[in-house]
PDB file of C-alpha atoms and ligand atoms in Angstrom:
ATOM      1  CA  MET F   1     -36.299   2.276  -5.812  1.00  0.00           C
ATOM      2  CA  THR F   2     -34.856   4.310  -2.944  1.00  0.00           C
ATOM      3  CA  ASP F   3     -31.285   5.302  -3.480  1.00  0.00           C
ATOM      4  CA  SER F   4     -30.336   7.756  -0.795  1.00  0.00           C
ATOM      5  CA  LEU F   5     -27.069   9.274   0.262  1.00  0.00           C
ATOM      6  CA  VAL F   6     -26.441   8.343   3.895  1.00  0.00           C
ATOM      7  CA  ILE F   7     -23.893  10.337   5.880  1.00  0.00           C
ATOM      8  CA  ALA F   8     -23.409   9.502   9.554  1.00  0.00           C
ATOM      9  CA  GLY F   9     -26.897   8.032   9.715  1.00  0.00           C
ATOM     10  CA  ARG F  10     -28.558  11.017   8.035  1.00  0.00           C
ATOM     11  CA  THR F  11     -30.371  10.371   4.796  1.00  0.00           C
ATOM     12  CA  PHE F  12     -30.426  12.713   1.806  1.00  0.00           C
ATOM     13  CA  GLN F  13     -32.213  12.283  -1.517  1.00  0.00           C
ATOM     14  CA  SER F  14     -29.865  14.611  -3.410  1.00  0.00           C
ATOM     15  CA  ARG F  15     -26.271  13.612  -4.069  1.00  0.00           C
ATOM     16  CA  LEU F  16     -25.337  17.120  -5.147  1.00  0.00           C
ATOM     17  CA  ILE F  17     -23.876  19.389  -2.466  1.00  0.00           C
ATOM     18  CA  VAL F  18     -23.470  23.026  -3.414  1.00  0.00           C
ATOM     19  CA  GLY F  19     -21.590  26.063  -2.197  1.00  0.00           C
ATOM     20  CA  THR F  20     -22.892  29.583  -1.671  1.00  0.00           C
ATOM     21  CA  GLY F  21     -19.950  31.703  -2.833  1.00  0.00           C
ATOM     22  CA  LYS F  22     -19.389  33.733  -6.006  1.00  0.00           C
ATOM     23  CA  TYR F  23     -23.049  34.431  -6.869  1.00  0.00           C
ATOM     24  CA  LYS F  24     -24.109  37.876  -8.035  1.00  0.00           C
ATOM     25  CA  SER F  25     -26.832  38.196  -5.434  1.00  0.00           C
ATOM     26  CA  THR F  26     -28.652  36.325  -2.692  1.00  0.00           C
ATOM     27  CA  GLU F  27     -31.655  35.994  -5.042  1.00  0.00           C
ATOM     28  CA  GLU F  28     -29.505  34.294  -7.670  1.00  0.00           C
ATOM     29  CA  THR F  29     -28.020  32.028  -4.979  1.00  0.00           C
ATOM     30  CA  GLU F  30     -31.447  30.835  -3.896  1.00  0.00           C
ATOM     31  CA  LEU F  31     -32.667  30.257  -7.472  1.00  0.00           C
ATOM     32  CA  ALA F  32     -29.540  28.264  -8.359  1.00  0.00           C
ATOM     33  CA  LEU F  33     -29.579  26.193  -5.169  1.00  0.00           C
ATOM     34  CA  ASP F  34     -33.226  25.341  -5.760  1.00  0.00           C
ATOM     35  CA  ALA F  35     -32.534  24.412  -9.393  1.00  0.00           C
ATOM     36  CA  ALA F  36     -29.723  22.138  -8.172  1.00  0.00           C
ATOM     37  CA  GLY F  37     -32.211  20.392  -5.898  1.00  0.00           C
ATOM     38  CA  ALA F  38     -29.495  20.318  -3.253  1.00  0.00           C
ATOM     39  CA  GLU F  39     -30.311  19.518   0.358  1.00  0.00           C
ATOM     40  CA  ILE F  40     -26.839  20.084   1.788  1.00  0.00           C
ATOM     41  CA  ILE F  41     -25.533  23.599   1.378  1.00  0.00           C
ATOM     42  CA  THR F  42     -22.018  24.545   2.359  1.00  0.00           C
ATOM     43  CA  VAL F  43     -21.104  27.979   3.655  1.00  0.00           C
ATOM     44  CA  ALA F  44     -17.636  29.398   4.253  1.00  0.00           C
ATOM     45  CA  LEU F  45     -17.622  30.484   7.891  1.00  0.00           C
ATOM     46  CA  ARG F  46     -14.787  32.938   7.372  1.00  0.00           C
ATOM     47  CA  ARG F  47     -16.379  34.632   4.383  1.00  0.00           C
ATOM     48  CA  VAL F  48     -19.830  35.463   5.698  1.00  0.00           C
ATOM     49  CA  ASP F  49     -20.964  37.554   8.580  1.00  0.00           C
ATOM     50  CA  LEU F  50     -22.751  34.881  10.578  1.00  0.00           C
ATOM     51  CA  LYS F  51     -24.499  37.455  12.714  1.00  0.00           C
ATOM     52  CA  ASP F  52     -25.865  39.495   9.781  1.00  0.00           C
ATOM     53  CA  LYS F  53     -29.403  38.260   9.286  1.00  0.00           C
ATOM     54  CA  SER F  54     -30.608  41.504   7.692  1.00  0.00           C
ATOM     55  CA  SER F  55     -32.913  41.257   4.694  1.00  0.00           C
ATOM     56  CA  GLY F  56     -31.021  40.249   1.536  1.00  0.00           C
ATOM     57  CA  SER F  57     -28.041  38.824   3.426  1.00  0.00           C
ATOM     58  CA  LEU F  58     -26.822  35.287   2.831  1.00  0.00           C
ATOM     59  CA  MET F  59     -27.427  34.397   6.487  1.00  0.00           C
ATOM     60  CA  SER F  60     -31.045  35.570   6.258  1.00  0.00           C
ATOM     61  CA  LEU F  61     -31.543  33.186   3.322  1.00  0.00           C
ATOM     62  CA  LEU F  62     -29.796  30.287   5.055  1.00  0.00           C
ATOM     63  CA  THR F  63     -31.762  30.834   8.256  1.00  0.00           C
ATOM     64  CA  ARG F  64     -35.070  31.044   6.384  1.00  0.00           C
ATOM     65  CA  ARG F  65     -34.540  27.850   4.394  1.00  0.00           C
ATOM     66  CA  LYS F  66     -35.198  25.276   7.082  1.00  0.00           C
ATOM     67  CA  ASP F  67     -35.315  22.579   4.366  1.00  0.00           C
ATOM     68  CA  TRP F  68     -31.555  22.924   3.767  1.00  0.00           C
ATOM     69  CA  THR F  69     -28.926  21.202   5.870  1.00  0.00           C
ATOM     70  CA  LEU F  70     -26.100  23.646   6.473  1.00  0.00           C
ATOM     71  CA  LEU F  71     -22.575  22.369   6.085  1.00  0.00           C
ATOM     72  CA  PRO F  72     -20.313  25.067   7.515  1.00  0.00           C
ATOM     73  CA  ASN F  73     -16.814  24.917   6.027  1.00  0.00           C
ATOM     74  CA  THR F  74     -13.427  26.233   7.071  1.00  0.00           C
ATOM     75  CA  ALA F  75     -12.328  27.674   3.712  1.00  0.00           C
ATOM     76  CA  GLY F  76      -9.525  30.162   4.258  1.00  0.00           C
ATOM     77  CA  CYS F  77      -8.019  28.291   7.242  1.00  0.00           C
ATOM     78  CA  TYR F  78      -4.333  27.407   6.908  1.00  0.00           C
ATOM     79  CA  THR F  79      -3.723  25.560  10.171  1.00  0.00           C
ATOM     80  CA  ALA F  80      -5.493  22.888  12.178  1.00  0.00           C
ATOM     81  CA  ASP F  81      -5.747  25.313  15.052  1.00  0.00           C
ATOM     82  CA  GLU F  82      -7.524  27.962  12.928  1.00  0.00           C
ATOM     83  CA  ALA F  83      -9.960  25.413  11.518  1.00  0.00           C
ATOM     84  CA  VAL F  84     -10.790  23.985  14.955  1.00  0.00           C
ATOM     85  CA  ARG F  85     -11.277  27.459  16.469  1.00  0.00           C
ATOM     86  CA  THR F  86     -13.506  28.508  13.537  1.00  0.00           C
ATOM     87  CA  LEU F  87     -15.745  25.475  13.972  1.00  0.00           C
ATOM     88  CA  ARG F  88     -15.949  25.811  17.751  1.00  0.00           C
ATOM     89  CA  LEU F  89     -17.162  29.368  17.235  1.00  0.00           C
ATOM     90  CA  ALA F  90     -19.754  28.206  14.702  1.00  0.00           C
ATOM     91  CA  ARG F  91     -20.968  25.610  17.162  1.00  0.00           C
ATOM     92  CA  GLU F  92     -21.410  28.281  19.808  1.00  0.00           C
ATOM     93  CA  LEU F  93     -23.564  30.201  17.328  1.00  0.00           C
ATOM     94  CA  GLY F  94     -25.744  27.125  16.933  1.00  0.00           C
ATOM     95  CA  ILE F  95     -24.628  26.114  13.440  1.00  0.00           C
ATOM     96  CA  ALA F  96     -24.876  22.361  12.811  1.00  0.00           C
ATOM     97  CA  SER F  97     -22.292  19.892  13.981  1.00  0.00           C
ATOM     98  CA  LEU F  98     -21.981  18.364  10.475  1.00  0.00           C
ATOM     99  CA  VAL F  99     -18.945  20.221   9.156  1.00  0.00           C
ATOM    100  CA  LYS F 100     -16.724  20.425   6.109  1.00  0.00           C
ATOM    101  CA  LEU F 101     -13.094  20.564   7.196  1.00  0.00           C
ATOM    102  CA  GLU F 102     -10.857  22.439   4.778  1.00  0.00           C
ATOM    103  CA  VAL F 103      -7.271  23.235   5.778  1.00  0.00           C
ATOM    104  CA  ILE F 104      -5.447  24.842   2.891  1.00  0.00           C
ATOM    105  CA  GLY F 105      -1.720  24.408   2.288  1.00  0.00           C
ATOM    106  CA  ASP F 106      -1.027  27.293  -0.062  1.00  0.00           C
ATOM    107  CA  PRO F 107      -2.991  30.144  -1.605  1.00  0.00           C
ATOM    108  CA  LYS F 108      -1.994  29.465  -5.216  1.00  0.00           C
ATOM    109  CA  THR F 109      -3.004  25.803  -5.497  1.00  0.00           C
ATOM    110  CA  LEU F 110      -5.490  25.800  -2.607  1.00  0.00           C
ATOM    111  CA  TYR F 111      -4.452  22.192  -2.153  1.00  0.00           C
ATOM    112  CA  PRO F 112      -5.200  20.802   1.289  1.00  0.00           C
ATOM    113  CA  ASP F 113      -2.472  20.445   3.902  1.00  0.00           C
ATOM    114  CA  ASN F 114      -2.583  16.744   4.760  1.00  0.00           C
ATOM    115  CA  GLU F 115      -0.899  16.937   8.174  1.00  0.00           C
ATOM    116  CA  GLN F 116      -3.011  19.838   9.349  1.00  0.00           C
ATOM    117  CA  THR F 117      -6.203  18.280   8.005  1.00  0.00           C
ATOM    118  CA  LEU F 118      -5.513  15.025   9.862  1.00  0.00           C
ATOM    119  CA  GLU F 119      -4.674  16.886  13.066  1.00  0.00           C
ATOM    120  CA  ALA F 120      -7.824  19.027  12.889  1.00  0.00           C
ATOM    121  CA  ALA F 121      -9.997  16.013  12.073  1.00  0.00           C
ATOM    122  CA  ARG F 122      -8.654  14.148  15.113  1.00  0.00           C
ATOM    123  CA  THR F 123      -9.489  17.035  17.461  1.00  0.00           C
ATOM    124  CA  LEU F 124     -12.894  17.771  15.956  1.00  0.00           C
ATOM    125  CA  ILE F 125     -14.004  14.138  16.061  1.00  0.00           C
ATOM    126  CA  LYS F 126     -12.964  13.928  19.743  1.00  0.00           C
ATOM    127  CA  GLU F 127     -15.125  17.004  20.347  1.00  0.00           C
ATOM    128  CA  GLY F 128     -18.154  15.356  18.755  1.00  0.00           C
ATOM    129  CA  PHE F 129     -18.225  17.050  15.345  1.00  0.00           C
ATOM    130  CA  THR F 130     -19.281  15.021  12.310  1.00  0.00           C
ATOM    131  CA  VAL F 131     -16.387  15.713   9.979  1.00  0.00           C
ATOM    132  CA  LEU F 132     -16.417  15.704   6.176  1.00  0.00           C
ATOM    133  CA  PRO F 133     -12.865  16.565   5.121  1.00  0.00           C
ATOM    134  CA  TYR F 134     -11.813  18.118   1.812  1.00  0.00           C
ATOM    135  CA  CYS F 135      -8.660  16.229   0.886  1.00  0.00           C
ATOM    136  CA  ILE F 136      -6.256  15.364  -1.861  1.00  0.00           C
ATOM    137  CA  ASP F 137      -7.212  12.446  -4.143  1.00  0.00           C
ATOM    138  CA  ASP F 138      -4.762  10.219  -2.301  1.00  0.00           C
ATOM    139  CA  PRO F 139      -5.997   6.795  -1.169  1.00  0.00           C
ATOM    140  CA  ILE F 140      -3.648   6.806   1.838  1.00  0.00           C
ATOM    141  CA  VAL F 141      -4.834  10.150   3.196  1.00  0.00           C
ATOM    142  CA  CYS F 142      -8.437   9.084   2.604  1.00  0.00           C
ATOM    143  CA  ARG F 143      -7.837   5.874   4.532  1.00  0.00           C
ATOM    144  CA  LYS F 144      -6.244   7.754   7.435  1.00  0.00           C
ATOM    145  CA  LEU F 145      -9.150  10.212   7.569  1.00  0.00           C
ATOM    146  CA  GLU F 146     -11.625   7.354   7.551  1.00  0.00           C
ATOM    147  CA  ASP F 147      -9.675   5.539  10.287  1.00  0.00           C
ATOM    148  CA  LEU F 148      -9.872   8.673  12.442  1.00  0.00           C
ATOM    149  CA  GLY F 149     -13.662   8.523  12.180  1.00  0.00           C
ATOM    150  CA  CYS F 150     -14.536  10.989   9.428  1.00  0.00           C
ATOM    151  CA  ALA F 151     -18.113  10.472   8.230  1.00  0.00           C
ATOM    152  CA  ALA F 152     -17.127  10.804   4.561  1.00  0.00           C
ATOM    153  CA  VAL F 153     -14.045  11.656   2.563  1.00  0.00           C
ATOM    154  CA  MET F 154     -14.083  14.437  -0.019  1.00  0.00           C
ATOM    155  CA  PRO F 155     -11.171  14.135  -2.453  1.00  0.00           C
ATOM    156  CA  LEU F 156     -10.766  16.900  -4.992  1.00  0.00           C
ATOM    157  CA  ALA F 157     -11.351  16.386  -8.700  1.00  0.00           C
ATOM    158  CA  ALA F 158      -8.988  19.282  -9.488  1.00  0.00           C
ATOM    159  CA  PRO F 159      -7.944  22.531  -7.770  1.00  0.00           C
ATOM    160  CA  ILE F 160     -10.761  24.586  -6.254  1.00  0.00           C
ATOM    161  CA  GLY F 161     -12.276  26.952  -8.800  1.00  0.00           C
ATOM    162  CA  SER F 162     -10.213  25.533 -11.676  1.00  0.00           C
ATOM    163  CA  GLY F 163     -13.054  23.790 -13.514  1.00  0.00           C
ATOM    164  CA  LEU F 164     -10.536  21.245 -14.804  1.00  0.00           C
ATOM    165  CA  GLY F 165     -12.755  18.243 -14.106  1.00  0.00           C
ATOM    166  CA  ILE F 166     -11.724  14.789 -12.907  1.00  0.00           C
ATOM    167  CA  ARG F 167      -7.896  14.812 -13.158  1.00  0.00           C
ATOM    168  CA  ASN F 168      -7.246  11.381 -11.687  1.00  0.00           C
ATOM    169  CA  PRO F 169     -10.062   8.870 -12.145  1.00  0.00           C
ATOM    170  CA  HIS F 170      -7.663   6.036 -11.273  1.00  0.00           C
ATOM    171  CA  ASN F 171      -6.969   7.399  -7.795  1.00  0.00           C
ATOM    172  CA  LEU F 172     -10.679   7.961  -7.246  1.00  0.00           C
ATOM    173  CA  ALA F 173     -11.297   4.342  -8.257  1.00  0.00           C
ATOM    174  CA  ILE F 174      -8.747   3.125  -5.671  1.00  0.00           C
ATOM    175  CA  ILE F 175     -10.271   5.358  -2.980  1.00  0.00           C
ATOM    176  CA  LEU F 176     -13.721   3.980  -3.841  1.00  0.00           C
ATOM    177  CA  GLU F 177     -12.491   0.404  -3.757  1.00  0.00           C
ATOM    178  CA  HIS F 178     -11.393   0.714  -0.127  1.00  0.00           C
ATOM    179  CA  ALA F 179     -13.632   3.348   1.460  1.00  0.00           C
ATOM    180  CA  LYS F 180     -16.398   2.274   3.803  1.00  0.00           C
ATOM    181  CA  VAL F 181     -17.715   5.822   4.146  1.00  0.00           C
ATOM    182  CA  PRO F 182     -19.217   7.918   1.328  1.00  0.00           C
ATOM    183  CA  VAL F 183     -16.736   9.354  -1.154  1.00  0.00           C
ATOM    184  CA  ILE F 184     -17.800  12.796  -2.326  1.00  0.00           C
ATOM    185  CA  VAL F 185     -15.835  14.523  -5.064  1.00  0.00           C
ATOM    186  CA  ASP F 186     -15.203  18.084  -3.904  1.00  0.00           C
ATOM    187  CA  ALA F 187     -13.800  20.888  -6.044  1.00  0.00           C
ATOM    188  CA  GLY F 188     -12.664  21.332  -9.613  1.00  0.00           C
ATOM    189  CA  VAL F 189     -15.790  20.206 -11.413  1.00  0.00           C
ATOM    190  CA  GLY F 190     -16.253  22.416 -14.503  1.00  0.00           C
ATOM    191  CA  THR F 191     -19.327  21.178 -16.281  1.00  0.00           C
ATOM    192  CA  ALA F 192     -22.066  18.573 -16.177  1.00  0.00           C
ATOM    193  CA  SER F 193     -20.068  15.759 -17.781  1.00  0.00           C
ATOM    194  CA  ASP F 194     -17.452  16.047 -14.985  1.00  0.00           C
ATOM    195  CA  ALA F 195     -20.166  15.459 -12.398  1.00  0.00           C
ATOM    196  CA  ALA F 196     -21.531  12.528 -14.416  1.00  0.00           C
ATOM    197  CA  ILE F 197     -18.061  10.955 -14.665  1.00  0.00           C
ATOM    198  CA  ALA F 198     -17.576  11.211 -10.898  1.00  0.00           C
ATOM    199  CA  MET F 199     -20.899   9.487 -10.319  1.00  0.00           C
ATOM    200  CA  GLU F 200     -20.285   6.847 -13.004  1.00  0.00           C
ATOM    201  CA  LEU F 201     -17.042   5.987 -11.222  1.00  0.00           C
ATOM    202  CA  GLY F 202     -19.144   5.178  -8.176  1.00  0.00           C
ATOM    203  CA  CYS F 203     -18.658   8.320  -6.115  1.00  0.00           C
ATOM    204  CA  HIS F 204     -21.512   8.819  -3.674  1.00  0.00           C
ATOM    205  CA  GLY F 205     -21.911  12.525  -4.308  1.00  0.00           C
ATOM    206  CA  VAL F 206     -20.375  15.674  -5.758  1.00  0.00           C
ATOM    207  CA  LEU F 207     -19.739  19.015  -4.057  1.00  0.00           C
ATOM    208  CA  MET F 208     -19.367  22.054  -6.275  1.00  0.00           C
ATOM    209  CA  ASN F 209     -19.589  25.813  -6.299  1.00  0.00           C
ATOM    210  CA  THR F 210     -17.766  27.648  -9.086  1.00  0.00           C
ATOM    211  CA  ALA F 211     -19.073  25.605 -12.028  1.00  0.00           C
ATOM    212  CA  ILE F 212     -22.589  26.743 -11.152  1.00  0.00           C
ATOM    213  CA  ALA F 213     -21.927  30.245  -9.812  1.00  0.00           C
ATOM    214  CA  HIS F 214     -19.630  31.220 -12.678  1.00  0.00           C
ATOM    215  CA  ALA F 215     -21.693  29.728 -15.505  1.00  0.00           C
ATOM    216  CA  LYS F 216     -23.232  32.292 -17.850  1.00  0.00           C
ATOM    217  CA  ASP F 217     -26.599  31.098 -16.606  1.00  0.00           C
ATOM    218  CA  PRO F 218     -26.084  29.720 -13.083  1.00  0.00           C
ATOM    219  CA  VAL F 219     -29.675  28.548 -12.683  1.00  0.00           C
ATOM    220  CA  LEU F 220     -29.591  26.566 -15.928  1.00  0.00           C
ATOM    221  CA  MET F 221     -26.204  25.089 -15.045  1.00  0.00           C
ATOM    222  CA  ALA F 222     -27.520  24.124 -11.608  1.00  0.00           C
ATOM    223  CA  SER F 223     -30.323  22.137 -13.203  1.00  0.00           C
ATOM    224  CA  ALA F 224     -27.823  20.538 -15.631  1.00  0.00           C
ATOM    225  CA  MET F 225     -25.697  19.485 -12.648  1.00  0.00           C
ATOM    226  CA  LYS F 226     -28.720  18.012 -10.899  1.00  0.00           C
ATOM    227  CA  GLU F 227     -29.479  15.872 -13.952  1.00  0.00           C
ATOM    228  CA  ALA F 228     -25.823  14.949 -14.493  1.00  0.00           C
ATOM    229  CA  VAL F 229     -25.434  13.676 -10.934  1.00  0.00           C
ATOM    230  CA  SER F 230     -28.642  11.701 -11.229  1.00  0.00           C
ATOM    231  CA  CYS F 231     -27.772  10.272 -14.688  1.00  0.00           C
ATOM    232  CA  GLY F 232     -24.240   9.381 -13.601  1.00  0.00           C
ATOM    233  CA  ARG F 233     -25.585   7.602 -10.527  1.00  0.00           C
ATOM    234  CA  LYS F 234     -28.106   5.634 -12.618  1.00  0.00           C
ATOM    235  CA  ALA F 235     -25.406   4.623 -15.101  1.00  0.00           C
ATOM    236  CA  PHE F 236     -23.205   3.453 -12.218  1.00  0.00           C
ATOM    237  CA  LEU F 237     -26.020   1.379 -10.715  1.00  0.00           C
ATOM    238  CA  ALA F 238     -26.943  -0.023 -14.143  1.00  0.00           C
ATOM    239  CA  GLY F 239     -23.347  -1.173 -14.723  1.00  0.00           C
ATOM    240  CA  ARG F 240     -21.600  -0.177 -17.930  1.00  0.00           C
ATOM    241  CA  MET F 241     -21.020  -2.666 -20.743  1.00  0.00           C
ATOM    242  CA  ALA F 242     -17.532  -4.125 -21.207  1.00  0.00           C
ATOM    243  CA  LYS F 243     -15.240  -2.228 -23.585  1.00  0.00           C
ATOM    244  CA  SER F 244     -13.892  -4.079 -26.611  1.00  0.00           C
ATOM    245  CA  ARG F 245     -11.131  -3.175 -29.044  1.00  0.00           C
ATOM    246  CA  TYR F 246     -13.080  -4.667 -31.965  1.00  0.00           C
ATOM    247  CA  ALA F 247     -16.565  -4.123 -33.296  1.00  0.00           C
ATOM    248  CA  ASN F 248     -19.446  -6.277 -32.217  1.00  0.00           C
ATOM    249  CA  ALA F 249     -22.335  -6.168 -34.709  1.00  0.00           C
ATOM    250  CA  SER F 250     -25.580  -4.857 -33.299  1.00  0.00           C
ATOM    251  CA  SER F 251     -27.495  -7.504 -35.260  1.00  0.00           C
ATOM    252  CA  PRO F 252     -25.603 -10.746 -34.577  1.00  0.00           C
ATOM    253  CA  THR F 253     -24.938 -12.927 -37.634  1.00  0.00           C
ATOM    254  CA  ALA F 254     -25.181 -16.232 -35.723  1.00  0.00           C
ATOM    255  CA  GLY F 255     -28.347 -18.052 -36.684  1.00  0.00           C
ATOM    256  CA  VAL F 256     -28.978 -15.846 -39.728  1.00  0.00           C
ATOM    257  CA  ILE F 257     -31.066 -17.676 -42.334  1.00  0.00           C
ATOM    258  CA  GLU F 258     -28.990 -17.887 -45.564  1.00  0.00           C
TER     259      GLU F 258
HETATM  260  C1  DXP U   1     -17.671  25.821  -1.700  1.00  0.00           C
HETATM  261  C2  DXP U   1     -16.542  25.022  -1.284  1.00  0.00           C
HETATM  262  O1  DXP U   1     -16.580  24.339  -0.315  1.00  0.00           O
HETATM  263  C3  DXP U   1     -15.330  25.061  -2.134  1.00  0.00           C
HETATM  264  O2  DXP U   1     -14.225  25.287  -1.346  1.00  0.00           O
HETATM  265  C4  DXP U   1     -15.322  23.759  -2.855  1.00  0.00           C
HETATM  266  O3  DXP U   1     -14.207  23.031  -2.657  1.00  0.00           O
HETATM  267  C5  DXP U   1     -15.843  23.857  -4.239  1.00  0.00           C
HETATM  268  O4  DXP U   1     -14.895  23.988  -5.226  1.00  0.00           O
HETATM  269  P1  DXP U   1     -15.319  24.437  -6.697  1.00  0.00           P
HETATM  270  O5  DXP U   1     -15.638  25.882  -6.598  1.00  0.00           O
HETATM  271  O6  DXP U   1     -14.143  24.145  -7.564  1.00  0.00           O
HETATM  272  O7  DXP U   1     -16.531  23.629  -7.083  1.00  0.00           O
END
């Protein structure tokens, strides 16, 4: 059975999107990303030297791995204007037009600024970018982003780097009920069960960085995340049994021969 993630007409086999920050070395980054089986790799435009393709640099790895789809992101941008300018620059350097829009509202929570995110999305979409916005887990903001033409919505599970896991499964369920574009949980995943829960809820993918990069063994955690996303997706497709307050014997008594 083929069960692919489709974003703006592009098909991906992996539903796990991973970041490239916080690793100890470029070698460790590559090993972890391979263990995650990720096809879409996000890179913070403001945190890497895009022109440094020297041996051992992150850009040399990202340029070499033609099998990865780069998802440049605007981490560290606090206004729509900054985010738009950052992505225009990346486009001039030939980095893909599929982009992760991240406009941060404050450095302590790293929560997104809704107004600025909407404004930046509007401009970028007009300019032909395919926009995947990081956003709050608010069904209204997600609907507005979708209405603007975003190719997916990426509500957070919890604050970036917090590892707190899915804080509001009910909001995610409402977002999923109404969205016609993929819903990708982005940020705050701490361990494999968080990723599985997101997928069991029906999310179309999970984006994460810190849970893998800051695990004691990032490569092992990356492979755990790969399996968790896949298991969660299978459980969602299989459809969970109904919950019941009372027991229901595994060997039914009806028809038992006395
Ligand atoms: C890499 C990236 O894009 C982060 O800004 C993202 O939101 C991941 O967050 P975590 O580090 O909490 O997984």
